[in-house]
Structure formats: structure tokens, C-alpha cells
């Protein structure tokens, strides 16, 4: 009689196999830009590089707002050369001294011109130039006053204001694309400008010299000046074209206090087109207030 053979163990069914739930994957992707002291060092393979690198830019995909900010970074402490430590300490102090509280501005740090209220975004180049000047003493620069440098002079102020206007318009376009409803109210004065001019009368009424002079002013004589605004804020709020905004700033109109006394003939002589003057006139009418009574 043949002894019974031991029963072979078969593979367990996959149905009885314990199911392990997949683990959640948290991926964090970022781009970093580094600067090496010499081009030759940067061309070496990564494993052969010996010089200290400096991180100058970082973009984190987990933070969409960094797409618009593109903040230039202060080098990490481990990457700072001991000779550059005073400069970077000044940069840290400047960032703490000059935070930008304007919601429409995309820069976290700005120097505000006390005379014109213009925004100078403090990117790394400006911060470095300012901090190095502070090392020369208070006669050159202090934490509350930048150096006399082309990066901070009036010649570059127009570009800074133009950049600020463009940034604010980009924010407005983004809010419109996200479904924001914008209502446009056309005042009777603006509607009158859009109507065709009436045909000249056969017997025109004479105009006195005083009335003719007042009619040439950009601000209508039956209106009062509106709220105090810088030229950059005025152009952004009332949607003036870029060319009009830049031209007014170049002509020295820092705020609305000076623009309200401007005559239309002066704007024509400065090169503004008739359509631009009409656009500016309509914006001034919206900004101004009608005399009571």
C-alpha cells in the first residue's frame, strides 16, 4: 500500500492577500538659480565645484503667487562670504525698514519717494547698491535715505512709475478674467463729450475773454478738484492709456494738484494727440466734483 503523499501547499489566492492602501504622495517642485564667482567654476561638473555658490532666485510651484513676485533672495548664511556679511546684514535691515503695504503692488519691498510718493521696487540690485553705500557712512546713504545713484534718481523714476502702472493694470486684467463684474457709469459730462459737435450757428454769440480763458482749462470752471491723488494712481484708476500716463509723468505732473491748472493748449504743444486730450479731459471730469448750488 502506497503511503499518502504530503499535500502541496498552493499559492494563496490574491483575494485573501492583505491589501495595502497606497500612500499619499506629496511632491514639492521648485526652481532655484545660483551664481558662482567665476564662469569657469560654473562650467565644471557639479561634483568638481569647490567654490561657494550664492542663491539669487527661487520659484516654488506650490506657491502660484511667486510667479508674479519673482523675489530675489538674500544669500543663505552658509553661502555668504565673510567679507560680504555686512552688506547682507544691511540688506536684511533695509527689507525690514521698507515693506510695501500697497495691495496692488507686486513687490514686497519698495522705497517710497517722500516728494512724489513714487514706488521704487527694491529688487536685489537696488538693495545691494544701497547696502554697500551705507558702509561708507551717513554722508553717502542711511537706512531711511538711499544713495545718490542712477538707480534712485529722478531719471529712473519715470520707469519705476510706469512699471507700477503696468503692474496695477495686470492685476485688473487678472481680476476681470476671473469673472469680476465691472460696471462703468458714464456721467452726463462724459456723454456730452461723446456726442457730435453741433453745427455752427449762422449768428454766433460773442465770447468774452474771461470765459474763453476758463474754457481752455482742463478742469471745468463749474467743478471743484477731486481727492488728492498721485499721477500714477490717477492714470491707473481712470484707465488712461499707457502713452498718456508716461507723457504726463515725463512733463513733471507728479499729482493732480498741478494738473488741474493745466490748459488744453499746453497739452497740445507737448505732443498729446486730440484723442489723448479728450480721454484725459473725460478722466478729469470723473475725478472732479460738481459745485453745490
PDB file of C-alpha atoms in Angstrom:
ATOM      1  CA  UNK A   1       0.000   0.000   0.000  1.00  0.00           C
ATOM      2  CA  UNK A   2       1.409   3.346  -1.048  1.00  0.00           C
ATOM      3  CA  UNK A   3       1.731   5.808   1.815  1.00  0.00           C
ATOM      4  CA  UNK A   4      -0.209   9.042   1.321  1.00  0.00           C
ATOM      5  CA  UNK A   5       1.826  11.814  -0.218  1.00  0.00           C
ATOM      6  CA  UNK A   6       2.073  15.117   1.647  1.00  0.00           C
ATOM      7  CA  UNK A   7      -0.265  17.699   0.263  1.00  0.00           C
ATOM      8  CA  UNK A   8       1.467  20.508  -1.575  1.00  0.00           C
ATOM      9  CA  UNK A   9       0.661  23.958  -0.444  1.00  0.00           C
ATOM     10  CA  UNK A  10      -0.642  26.065  -3.278  1.00  0.00           C
ATOM     11  CA  UNK A  11      -0.365  29.796  -3.679  1.00  0.00           C
ATOM     12  CA  UNK A  12      -2.792  31.764  -1.692  1.00  0.00           C
ATOM     13  CA  UNK A  13      -5.464  33.465  -3.686  1.00  0.00           C
ATOM     14  CA  UNK A  14      -4.978  37.143  -4.350  1.00  0.00           C
ATOM     15  CA  UNK A  15      -8.382  37.633  -2.816  1.00  0.00           C
ATOM     16  CA  UNK A  16      -7.029  36.658   0.593  1.00  0.00           C
ATOM     17  CA  UNK A  17      -3.943  38.825   0.243  1.00  0.00           C
ATOM     18  CA  UNK A  18      -3.947  41.836   2.504  1.00  0.00           C
ATOM     19  CA  UNK A  19      -4.472  44.982   0.501  1.00  0.00           C
ATOM     20  CA  UNK A  20      -2.110  47.797   1.400  1.00  0.00           C
ATOM     21  CA  UNK A  21      -3.567  51.211   0.600  1.00  0.00           C
ATOM     22  CA  UNK A  22      -1.262  53.410  -1.468  1.00  0.00           C
ATOM     23  CA  UNK A  23       0.498  56.135   0.410  1.00  0.00           C
ATOM     24  CA  UNK A  24      -0.248  59.745  -0.363  1.00  0.00           C
ATOM     25  CA  UNK A  25       2.443  61.382  -2.419  1.00  0.00           C
ATOM     26  CA  UNK A  26       3.331  64.964  -1.582  1.00  0.00           C
ATOM     27  CA  UNK A  27       5.530  66.358  -4.301  1.00  0.00           C
ATOM     28  CA  UNK A  28       7.210  69.712  -3.938  1.00  0.00           C
ATOM     29  CA  UNK A  29       8.886  71.126  -7.034  1.00  0.00           C
ATOM     30  CA  UNK A  30      10.879  74.324  -7.072  1.00  0.00           C
ATOM     31  CA  UNK A  31      13.360  76.065  -9.325  1.00  0.00           C
ATOM     32  CA  UNK A  32      16.468  77.658  -7.897  1.00  0.00           C
ATOM     33  CA  UNK A  33      19.046  79.855  -9.581  1.00  0.00           C
ATOM     34  CA  UNK A  34      22.595  80.007  -8.241  1.00  0.00           C
ATOM     35  CA  UNK A  35      25.513  82.257  -9.049  1.00  0.00           C
ATOM     36  CA  UNK A  36      29.160  81.166  -8.955  1.00  0.00           C
ATOM     37  CA  UNK A  37      32.108  83.538  -8.507  1.00  0.00           C
ATOM     38  CA  UNK A  38      33.626  82.775 -11.939  1.00  0.00           C
ATOM     39  CA  UNK A  39      32.307  81.392 -15.266  1.00  0.00           C
ATOM     40  CA  UNK A  40      34.990  78.688 -15.182  1.00  0.00           C
ATOM     41  CA  UNK A  41      33.679  77.397 -11.853  1.00  0.00           C
ATOM     42  CA  UNK A  42      30.114  77.252 -13.189  1.00  0.00           C
ATOM     43  CA  UNK A  43      31.208  75.156 -16.201  1.00  0.00           C
ATOM     44  CA  UNK A  44      32.714  72.419 -14.026  1.00  0.00           C
ATOM     45  CA  UNK A  45      30.704  69.263 -13.242  1.00  0.00           C
ATOM     46  CA  UNK A  46      28.704  69.612 -10.051  1.00  0.00           C
ATOM     47  CA  UNK A  47      30.865  67.115  -8.163  1.00  0.00           C
ATOM     48  CA  UNK A  48      34.054  69.062  -9.007  1.00  0.00           C
ATOM     49  CA  UNK A  49      32.843  72.501  -7.926  1.00  0.00           C
ATOM     50  CA  UNK A  50      34.572  73.782  -4.818  1.00  0.00           C
ATOM     51  CA  UNK A  51      33.685  77.491  -4.702  1.00  0.00           C
ATOM     52  CA  UNK A  52      30.703  78.645  -2.648  1.00  0.00           C
ATOM     53  CA  UNK A  53      27.570  79.300  -4.667  1.00  0.00           C
ATOM     54  CA  UNK A  54      25.051  82.067  -3.992  1.00  0.00           C
ATOM     55  CA  UNK A  55      21.306  81.542  -4.385  1.00  0.00           C
ATOM     56  CA  UNK A  56      19.838  84.592  -6.137  1.00  0.00           C
ATOM     57  CA  UNK A  57      16.363  83.423  -7.278  1.00  0.00           C
ATOM     58  CA  UNK A  58      13.790  80.831  -6.265  1.00  0.00           C
ATOM     59  CA  UNK A  59      10.385  79.831  -7.667  1.00  0.00           C
ATOM     60  CA  UNK A  60       8.138  77.367  -5.830  1.00  0.00           C
ATOM     61  CA  UNK A  61       5.381  75.694  -7.869  1.00  0.00           C
ATOM     62  CA  UNK A  62       3.382  75.172  -4.667  1.00  0.00           C
ATOM     63  CA  UNK A  63       3.010  78.952  -4.343  1.00  0.00           C
ATOM     64  CA  UNK A  64       1.395  80.395  -7.509  1.00  0.00           C
ATOM     65  CA  UNK A  65       1.842  83.968  -6.301  1.00  0.00           C
ATOM     66  CA  UNK A  66       5.599  83.602  -6.606  1.00  0.00           C
ATOM     67  CA  UNK A  67       5.063  83.585 -10.383  1.00  0.00           C
ATOM     68  CA  UNK A  68       4.313  87.306 -10.188  1.00  0.00           C
ATOM     69  CA  UNK A  69       6.672  88.187  -7.363  1.00  0.00           C
ATOM     70  CA  UNK A  70       9.953  86.576  -8.582  1.00  0.00           C
ATOM     71  CA  UNK A  71      11.674  87.735  -5.422  1.00  0.00           C
ATOM     72  CA  UNK A  72      15.456  87.929  -5.494  1.00  0.00           C
ATOM     73  CA  UNK A  73      16.799  86.270  -2.385  1.00  0.00           C
ATOM     74  CA  UNK A  74      19.444  87.260   0.103  1.00  0.00           C
ATOM     75  CA  UNK A  75      22.118  84.507   0.056  1.00  0.00           C
ATOM     76  CA  UNK A  76      21.792  81.786   2.666  1.00  0.00           C
ATOM     77  CA  UNK A  77      24.047  82.127   5.691  1.00  0.00           C
ATOM     78  CA  UNK A  78      26.120  79.073   4.767  1.00  0.00           C
ATOM     79  CA  UNK A  79      26.792  80.548   1.303  1.00  0.00           C
ATOM     80  CA  UNK A  80      27.756  84.047   2.472  1.00  0.00           C
ATOM     81  CA  UNK A  81      31.342  85.073   2.175  1.00  0.00           C
ATOM     82  CA  UNK A  82      32.567  86.572   5.444  1.00  0.00           C
ATOM     83  CA  UNK A  83      33.658  89.695   3.539  1.00  0.00           C
ATOM     84  CA  UNK A  84      30.085  90.209   2.282  1.00  0.00           C
ATOM     85  CA  UNK A  85      28.378  89.713   5.650  1.00  0.00           C
ATOM     86  CA  UNK A  86      27.994  93.474   6.469  1.00  0.00           C
ATOM     87  CA  UNK A  87      26.408  94.068   3.057  1.00  0.00           C
ATOM     88  CA  UNK A  88      23.864  91.294   3.550  1.00  0.00           C
ATOM     89  CA  UNK A  89      23.088  92.441   7.083  1.00  0.00           C
ATOM     90  CA  UNK A  90      22.259  95.862   5.652  1.00  0.00           C
ATOM     91  CA  UNK A  91      20.045  94.213   3.020  1.00  0.00           C
ATOM     92  CA  UNK A  92      18.101  92.409   5.743  1.00  0.00           C
ATOM     93  CA  UNK A  93      17.723  95.696   7.651  1.00  0.00           C
ATOM     94  CA  UNK A  94      16.520  97.542   4.524  1.00  0.00           C
ATOM     95  CA  UNK A  95      13.871  94.917   3.846  1.00  0.00           C
ATOM     96  CA  UNK A  96      12.602  95.286   7.375  1.00  0.00           C
ATOM     97  CA  UNK A  97      12.578  99.085   7.074  1.00  0.00           C
ATOM     98  CA  UNK A  98      10.796  99.326   3.697  1.00  0.00           C
ATOM     99  CA  UNK A  99       7.887  96.843   3.434  1.00  0.00           C
ATOM    100  CA  UNK A 100       5.390  97.767   0.714  1.00  0.00           C
ATOM    101  CA  UNK A 101       1.830  97.975   2.067  1.00  0.00           C
ATOM    102  CA  UNK A 102       0.202  98.819  -1.275  1.00  0.00           C
ATOM    103  CA  UNK A 103      -2.053  95.859  -2.108  1.00  0.00           C
ATOM    104  CA  UNK A 104      -1.878  96.442  -5.856  1.00  0.00           C
ATOM    105  CA  UNK A 105       1.943  96.475  -5.846  1.00  0.00           C
ATOM    106  CA  UNK A 106       3.556  93.109  -6.590  1.00  0.00           C
ATOM    107  CA  UNK A 107       6.806  93.873  -4.784  1.00  0.00           C
ATOM    108  CA  UNK A 108       7.123  93.085  -1.076  1.00  0.00           C
ATOM    109  CA  UNK A 109       9.642  95.889  -0.521  1.00  0.00           C
ATOM    110  CA  UNK A 110       9.557  99.385  -2.051  1.00  0.00           C
ATOM    111  CA  UNK A 111      11.269 102.676  -1.335  1.00  0.00           C
ATOM    112  CA  UNK A 112       8.640 105.454  -1.373  1.00  0.00           C
ATOM    113  CA  UNK A 113       9.825 108.808  -2.666  1.00  0.00           C
ATOM    114  CA  UNK A 114       8.654 111.292   0.024  1.00  0.00           C
ATOM    115  CA  UNK A 115       8.125 114.064  -2.553  1.00  0.00           C
ATOM    116  CA  UNK A 116       6.242 112.230  -5.325  1.00  0.00           C
ATOM    117  CA  UNK A 117       5.054 109.064  -3.496  1.00  0.00           C
ATOM    118  CA  UNK A 118       6.573 107.032  -6.339  1.00  0.00           C
ATOM    119  CA  UNK A 119       7.290 103.342  -5.756  1.00  0.00           C
ATOM    120  CA  UNK A 120      10.812 102.045  -6.373  1.00  0.00           C
ATOM    121  CA  UNK A 121      10.654  98.205  -6.123  1.00  0.00           C
ATOM    122  CA  UNK A 122      13.660  97.117  -4.057  1.00  0.00           C
ATOM    123  CA  UNK A 123      14.998  94.257  -6.138  1.00  0.00           C
ATOM    124  CA  UNK A 124      18.352  92.704  -5.299  1.00  0.00           C
ATOM    125  CA  UNK A 125      20.385  95.122  -7.430  1.00  0.00           C
ATOM    126  CA  UNK A 126      18.941  98.182  -5.666  1.00  0.00           C
ATOM    127  CA  UNK A 127      19.254  96.558  -2.234  1.00  0.00           C
ATOM    128  CA  UNK A 128      22.879  95.632  -2.844  1.00  0.00           C
ATOM    129  CA  UNK A 129      23.777  99.121  -4.129  1.00  0.00           C
ATOM    130  CA  UNK A 130      22.035 100.773  -1.162  1.00  0.00           C
ATOM    131  CA  UNK A 131      23.605  98.468   1.445  1.00  0.00           C
ATOM    132  CA  UNK A 132      27.116  98.946   0.027  1.00  0.00           C
ATOM    133  CA  UNK A 133      26.646 102.724   0.122  1.00  0.00           C
ATOM    134  CA  UNK A 134      25.626 102.519   3.792  1.00  0.00           C
ATOM    135  CA  UNK A 135      29.062 101.103   4.585  1.00  0.00           C
ATOM    136  CA  UNK A 136      30.587 104.440   3.500  1.00  0.00           C
ATOM    137  CA  UNK A 137      28.791 106.299   6.290  1.00  0.00           C
ATOM    138  CA  UNK A 138      25.712 108.534   6.713  1.00  0.00           C
ATOM    139  CA  UNK A 139      27.003 111.126   4.245  1.00  0.00           C
ATOM    140  CA  UNK A 140      26.610 108.586   1.446  1.00  0.00           C
ATOM    141  CA  UNK A 141      23.461 106.688   2.484  1.00  0.00           C
ATOM    142  CA  UNK A 142      21.406 105.722   5.524  1.00  0.00           C
ATOM    143  CA  UNK A 143      18.653 103.189   6.131  1.00  0.00           C
ATOM    144  CA  UNK A 144      15.991 105.888   5.618  1.00  0.00           C
ATOM    145  CA  UNK A 145      17.606 107.607   2.606  1.00  0.00           C
ATOM    146  CA  UNK A 146      19.092 105.918  -0.495  1.00  0.00           C
ATOM    147  CA  UNK A 147      22.375 106.955  -2.114  1.00  0.00           C
ATOM    148  CA  UNK A 148      22.642 109.483  -4.909  1.00  0.00           C
ATOM    149  CA  UNK A 149      22.773 106.746  -7.527  1.00  0.00           C
ATOM    150  CA  UNK A 150      21.205 106.389 -11.015  1.00  0.00           C
ATOM    151  CA  UNK A 151      19.056 103.559  -9.656  1.00  0.00           C
ATOM    152  CA  UNK A 152      17.318 106.006  -7.296  1.00  0.00           C
ATOM    153  CA  UNK A 153      17.385 109.306  -9.233  1.00  0.00           C
ATOM    154  CA  UNK A 154      14.569 111.153 -10.972  1.00  0.00           C
ATOM    155  CA  UNK A 155      15.770 109.920 -14.378  1.00  0.00           C
ATOM    156  CA  UNK A 156      14.769 106.397 -13.415  1.00  0.00           C
ATOM    157  CA  UNK A 157      11.657 107.476 -11.518  1.00  0.00           C
ATOM    158  CA  UNK A 158       9.576 107.601 -14.697  1.00  0.00           C
ATOM    159  CA  UNK A 159      10.413 103.978 -15.456  1.00  0.00           C
ATOM    160  CA  UNK A 160       9.552 102.967 -11.900  1.00  0.00           C
ATOM    161  CA  UNK A 161       6.176 104.702 -12.049  1.00  0.00           C
ATOM    162  CA  UNK A 162       5.476 103.212 -15.456  1.00  0.00           C
ATOM    163  CA  UNK A 163       6.282  99.759 -14.136  1.00  0.00           C
ATOM    164  CA  UNK A 164       3.953 100.363 -11.190  1.00  0.00           C
ATOM    165  CA  UNK A 165       1.130 101.392 -13.539  1.00  0.00           C
ATOM    166  CA  UNK A 166       1.672  98.320 -15.733  1.00  0.00           C
ATOM    167  CA  UNK A 167       1.625  96.020 -12.705  1.00  0.00           C
ATOM    168  CA  UNK A 168      -1.641  97.509 -11.449  1.00  0.00           C
ATOM    169  CA  UNK A 169      -3.223  97.099 -14.877  1.00  0.00           C
ATOM    170  CA  UNK A 170      -2.131  93.454 -14.962  1.00  0.00           C
ATOM    171  CA  UNK A 171      -3.900  92.903 -11.627  1.00  0.00           C
ATOM    172  CA  UNK A 172      -7.058  94.487 -13.037  1.00  0.00           C
ATOM    173  CA  UNK A 173      -6.919  92.249 -16.131  1.00  0.00           C
ATOM    174  CA  UNK A 174      -6.495  89.163 -13.956  1.00  0.00           C
ATOM    175  CA  UNK A 175      -9.473  90.106 -11.781  1.00  0.00           C
ATOM    176  CA  UNK A 176     -11.581  90.627 -14.921  1.00  0.00           C
ATOM    177  CA  UNK A 177     -10.564  87.215 -16.291  1.00  0.00           C
ATOM    178  CA  UNK A 178     -11.613  85.584 -13.007  1.00  0.00           C
ATOM    179  CA  UNK A 179     -15.202  86.704 -13.504  1.00  0.00           C
ATOM    180  CA  UNK A 180     -15.291  90.030 -11.694  1.00  0.00           C
ATOM    181  CA  UNK A 181     -18.130  92.294 -12.771  1.00  0.00           C
ATOM    182  CA  UNK A 182     -17.090  95.848 -13.617  1.00  0.00           C
ATOM    183  CA  UNK A 183     -19.770  98.480 -14.087  1.00  0.00           C
ATOM    184  CA  UNK A 184     -18.998 101.678 -15.965  1.00  0.00           C
ATOM    185  CA  UNK A 185     -21.008 104.770 -15.103  1.00  0.00           C
ATOM    186  CA  UNK A 186     -20.962 107.466 -17.771  1.00  0.00           C
ATOM    187  CA  UNK A 187     -21.672 110.880 -16.342  1.00  0.00           C
ATOM    188  CA  UNK A 188     -23.632 113.484 -18.328  1.00  0.00           C
ATOM    189  CA  UNK A 189     -20.428 115.459 -18.844  1.00  0.00           C
ATOM    190  CA  UNK A 190     -18.677 112.478 -20.433  1.00  0.00           C
ATOM    191  CA  UNK A 191     -21.748 111.670 -22.534  1.00  0.00           C
ATOM    192  CA  UNK A 192     -21.696 115.239 -23.810  1.00  0.00           C
ATOM    193  CA  UNK A 193     -18.119 114.767 -24.984  1.00  0.00           C
ATOM    194  CA  UNK A 194     -19.125 111.664 -26.960  1.00  0.00           C
ATOM    195  CA  UNK A 195     -21.922 113.448 -28.828  1.00  0.00           C
ATOM    196  CA  UNK A 196     -21.083 115.026 -32.205  1.00  0.00           C
ATOM    197  CA  UNK A 197     -20.452 118.746 -32.107  1.00  0.00           C
ATOM    198  CA  UNK A 198     -23.452 120.865 -33.172  1.00  0.00           C
ATOM    199  CA  UNK A 199     -23.333 122.779 -36.430  1.00  0.00           C
ATOM    200  CA  UNK A 200     -22.091 126.356 -36.051  1.00  0.00           C
ATOM    201  CA  UNK A 201     -24.830 128.938 -35.759  1.00  0.00           C
ATOM    202  CA  UNK A 202     -25.314 131.462 -38.517  1.00  0.00           C
ATOM    203  CA  UNK A 203     -25.037 134.233 -35.923  1.00  0.00           C
ATOM    204  CA  UNK A 204     -22.526 133.009 -33.317  1.00  0.00           C
ATOM    205  CA  UNK A 205     -22.702 134.542 -29.869  1.00  0.00           C
ATOM    206  CA  UNK A 206     -19.587 136.540 -28.905  1.00  0.00           C
ATOM    207  CA  UNK A 207     -17.469 135.016 -26.149  1.00  0.00           C
ATOM    208  CA  UNK A 208     -15.858 137.180 -23.513  1.00  0.00           C
ATOM    209  CA  UNK A 209     -12.120 136.902 -22.889  1.00  0.00           C
ATOM    210  CA  UNK A 210     -12.536 135.592 -19.316  1.00  0.00           C
ATOM    211  CA  UNK A 211     -14.952 132.830 -20.404  1.00  0.00           C
ATOM    212  CA  UNK A 212     -12.692 131.801 -23.284  1.00  0.00           C
ATOM    213  CA  UNK A 213      -9.720 131.505 -20.964  1.00  0.00           C
ATOM    214  CA  UNK A 214     -11.619 129.386 -18.423  1.00  0.00           C
ATOM    215  CA  UNK A 215     -12.941 127.090 -21.146  1.00  0.00           C
ATOM    216  CA  UNK A 216      -9.366 126.184 -22.087  1.00  0.00           C
ATOM    217  CA  UNK A 217      -8.581 124.820 -18.621  1.00  0.00           C
ATOM    218  CA  UNK A 218      -8.556 121.044 -18.243  1.00  0.00           C
ATOM    219  CA  UNK A 219     -10.734 121.349 -15.113  1.00  0.00           C
ATOM    220  CA  UNK A 220     -14.177 122.739 -15.943  1.00  0.00           C
ATOM    221  CA  UNK A 221     -14.973 126.053 -14.127  1.00  0.00           C
ATOM    222  CA  UNK A 222     -18.175 124.592 -12.642  1.00  0.00           C
ATOM    223  CA  UNK A 223     -16.253 121.742 -10.994  1.00  0.00           C
ATOM    224  CA  UNK A 224     -14.077 121.519  -7.904  1.00  0.00           C
ATOM    225  CA  UNK A 225     -10.878 119.440  -7.594  1.00  0.00           C
ATOM    226  CA  UNK A 226     -11.422 115.847  -6.503  1.00  0.00           C
ATOM    227  CA  UNK A 227      -9.422 113.895  -3.895  1.00  0.00           C
ATOM    228  CA  UNK A 228      -5.648 114.259  -3.753  1.00  0.00           C
ATOM    229  CA  UNK A 229      -4.013 111.574  -5.903  1.00  0.00           C
ATOM    230  CA  UNK A 230      -0.615 110.906  -7.389  1.00  0.00           C
ATOM    231  CA  UNK A 231      -0.431 110.879 -11.166  1.00  0.00           C
ATOM    232  CA  UNK A 232       0.304 107.147 -11.220  1.00  0.00           C
ATOM    233  CA  UNK A 233      -2.777 106.335  -9.129  1.00  0.00           C
ATOM    234  CA  UNK A 234      -4.960 108.707 -11.176  1.00  0.00           C
ATOM    235  CA  UNK A 235      -3.965 107.177 -14.520  1.00  0.00           C
ATOM    236  CA  UNK A 236      -4.492 103.665 -13.201  1.00  0.00           C
ATOM    237  CA  UNK A 237      -7.863 104.340 -11.568  1.00  0.00           C
ATOM    238  CA  UNK A 238      -9.420 106.043 -14.586  1.00  0.00           C
ATOM    239  CA  UNK A 239      -7.895 103.714 -17.200  1.00  0.00           C
ATOM    240  CA  UNK A 240      -5.774 106.186 -19.148  1.00  0.00           C
ATOM    241  CA  UNK A 241      -3.638 104.800 -21.953  1.00  0.00           C
ATOM    242  CA  UNK A 242      -0.035 103.982 -21.230  1.00  0.00           C
ATOM    243  CA  UNK A 243       1.232 106.695 -23.597  1.00  0.00           C
ATOM    244  CA  UNK A 244      -0.803 109.372 -21.795  1.00  0.00           C
ATOM    245  CA  UNK A 245       0.386 108.229 -18.376  1.00  0.00           C
ATOM    246  CA  UNK A 246       4.067 108.204 -19.336  1.00  0.00           C
ATOM    247  CA  UNK A 247       3.820 111.551 -21.127  1.00  0.00           C
ATOM    248  CA  UNK A 248       2.265 113.316 -18.128  1.00  0.00           C
ATOM    249  CA  UNK A 249       4.894 111.919 -15.773  1.00  0.00           C
ATOM    250  CA  UNK A 250       7.687 112.995 -18.125  1.00  0.00           C
ATOM    251  CA  UNK A 251       6.204 116.508 -18.242  1.00  0.00           C
ATOM    252  CA  UNK A 252       6.576 116.772 -14.465  1.00  0.00           C
ATOM    253  CA  UNK A 253       2.967 116.341 -13.322  1.00  0.00           C
ATOM    254  CA  UNK A 254       3.564 114.461 -10.069  1.00  0.00           C
ATOM    255  CA  UNK A 255      -0.002 114.760  -8.754  1.00  0.00           C
ATOM    256  CA  UNK A 256      -3.432 116.163  -9.575  1.00  0.00           C
ATOM    257  CA  UNK A 257      -2.825 119.437  -7.712  1.00  0.00           C
ATOM    258  CA  UNK A 258      -0.701 120.659 -10.622  1.00  0.00           C
ATOM    259  CA  UNK A 259      -2.684 119.064 -13.462  1.00  0.00           C
ATOM    260  CA  UNK A 260      -5.940 120.864 -12.574  1.00  0.00           C
ATOM    261  CA  UNK A 261      -4.447 124.234 -13.630  1.00  0.00           C
ATOM    262  CA  UNK A 262      -3.222 122.962 -16.998  1.00  0.00           C
ATOM    263  CA  UNK A 263      -4.628 124.425 -20.204  1.00  0.00           C
ATOM    264  CA  UNK A 264      -5.565 122.286 -23.194  1.00  0.00           C
ATOM    265  CA  UNK A 265      -3.270 124.342 -25.416  1.00  0.00           C
ATOM    266  CA  UNK A 266      -0.289 123.381 -23.221  1.00  0.00           C
ATOM    267  CA  UNK A 267      -1.073 119.688 -23.700  1.00  0.00           C
ATOM    268  CA  UNK A 268      -1.280 120.146 -27.465  1.00  0.00           C
ATOM    269  CA  UNK A 269       2.114 121.845 -27.528  1.00  0.00           C
ATOM    270  CA  UNK A 270       3.606 118.957 -25.540  1.00  0.00           C
ATOM    271  CA  UNK A 271       2.634 116.484 -28.248  1.00  0.00           C
ATOM    272  CA  UNK A 272      -0.553 114.887 -26.905  1.00  0.00           C
ATOM    273  CA  UNK A 273      -2.932 113.805 -29.664  1.00  0.00           C
ATOM    274  CA  UNK A 274      -6.515 115.152 -29.733  1.00  0.00           C
ATOM    275  CA  UNK A 275      -7.856 111.722 -28.792  1.00  0.00           C
ATOM    276  CA  UNK A 276      -5.498 111.528 -25.810  1.00  0.00           C
ATOM    277  CA  UNK A 277      -6.567 115.002 -24.655  1.00  0.00           C
ATOM    278  CA  UNK A 278     -10.238 114.008 -24.880  1.00  0.00           C
ATOM    279  CA  UNK A 279      -9.504 110.858 -22.865  1.00  0.00           C
ATOM    280  CA  UNK A 280      -7.687 112.907 -20.214  1.00  0.00           C
ATOM    281  CA  UNK A 281     -10.486 115.502 -20.132  1.00  0.00           C
ATOM    282  CA  UNK A 282     -13.075 112.787 -19.526  1.00  0.00           C
ATOM    283  CA  UNK A 283     -10.980 111.316 -16.698  1.00  0.00           C
ATOM    284  CA  UNK A 284     -10.624 114.746 -15.040  1.00  0.00           C
ATOM    285  CA  UNK A 285     -14.395 115.246 -15.212  1.00  0.00           C
ATOM    286  CA  UNK A 286     -14.955 111.925 -13.428  1.00  0.00           C
ATOM    287  CA  UNK A 287     -12.341 112.794 -10.815  1.00  0.00           C
ATOM    288  CA  UNK A 288     -13.652 116.333 -10.129  1.00  0.00           C
ATOM    289  CA  UNK A 289     -16.685 117.343  -8.057  1.00  0.00           C
ATOM    290  CA  UNK A 290     -19.608 119.496  -9.212  1.00  0.00           C
ATOM    291  CA  UNK A 291     -20.096 122.804  -7.377  1.00  0.00           C
ATOM    292  CA  UNK A 292     -23.002 122.605  -4.904  1.00  0.00           C
ATOM    293  CA  UNK A 293     -25.775 125.021  -5.813  1.00  0.00           C
TER     294      UNK A 293
END
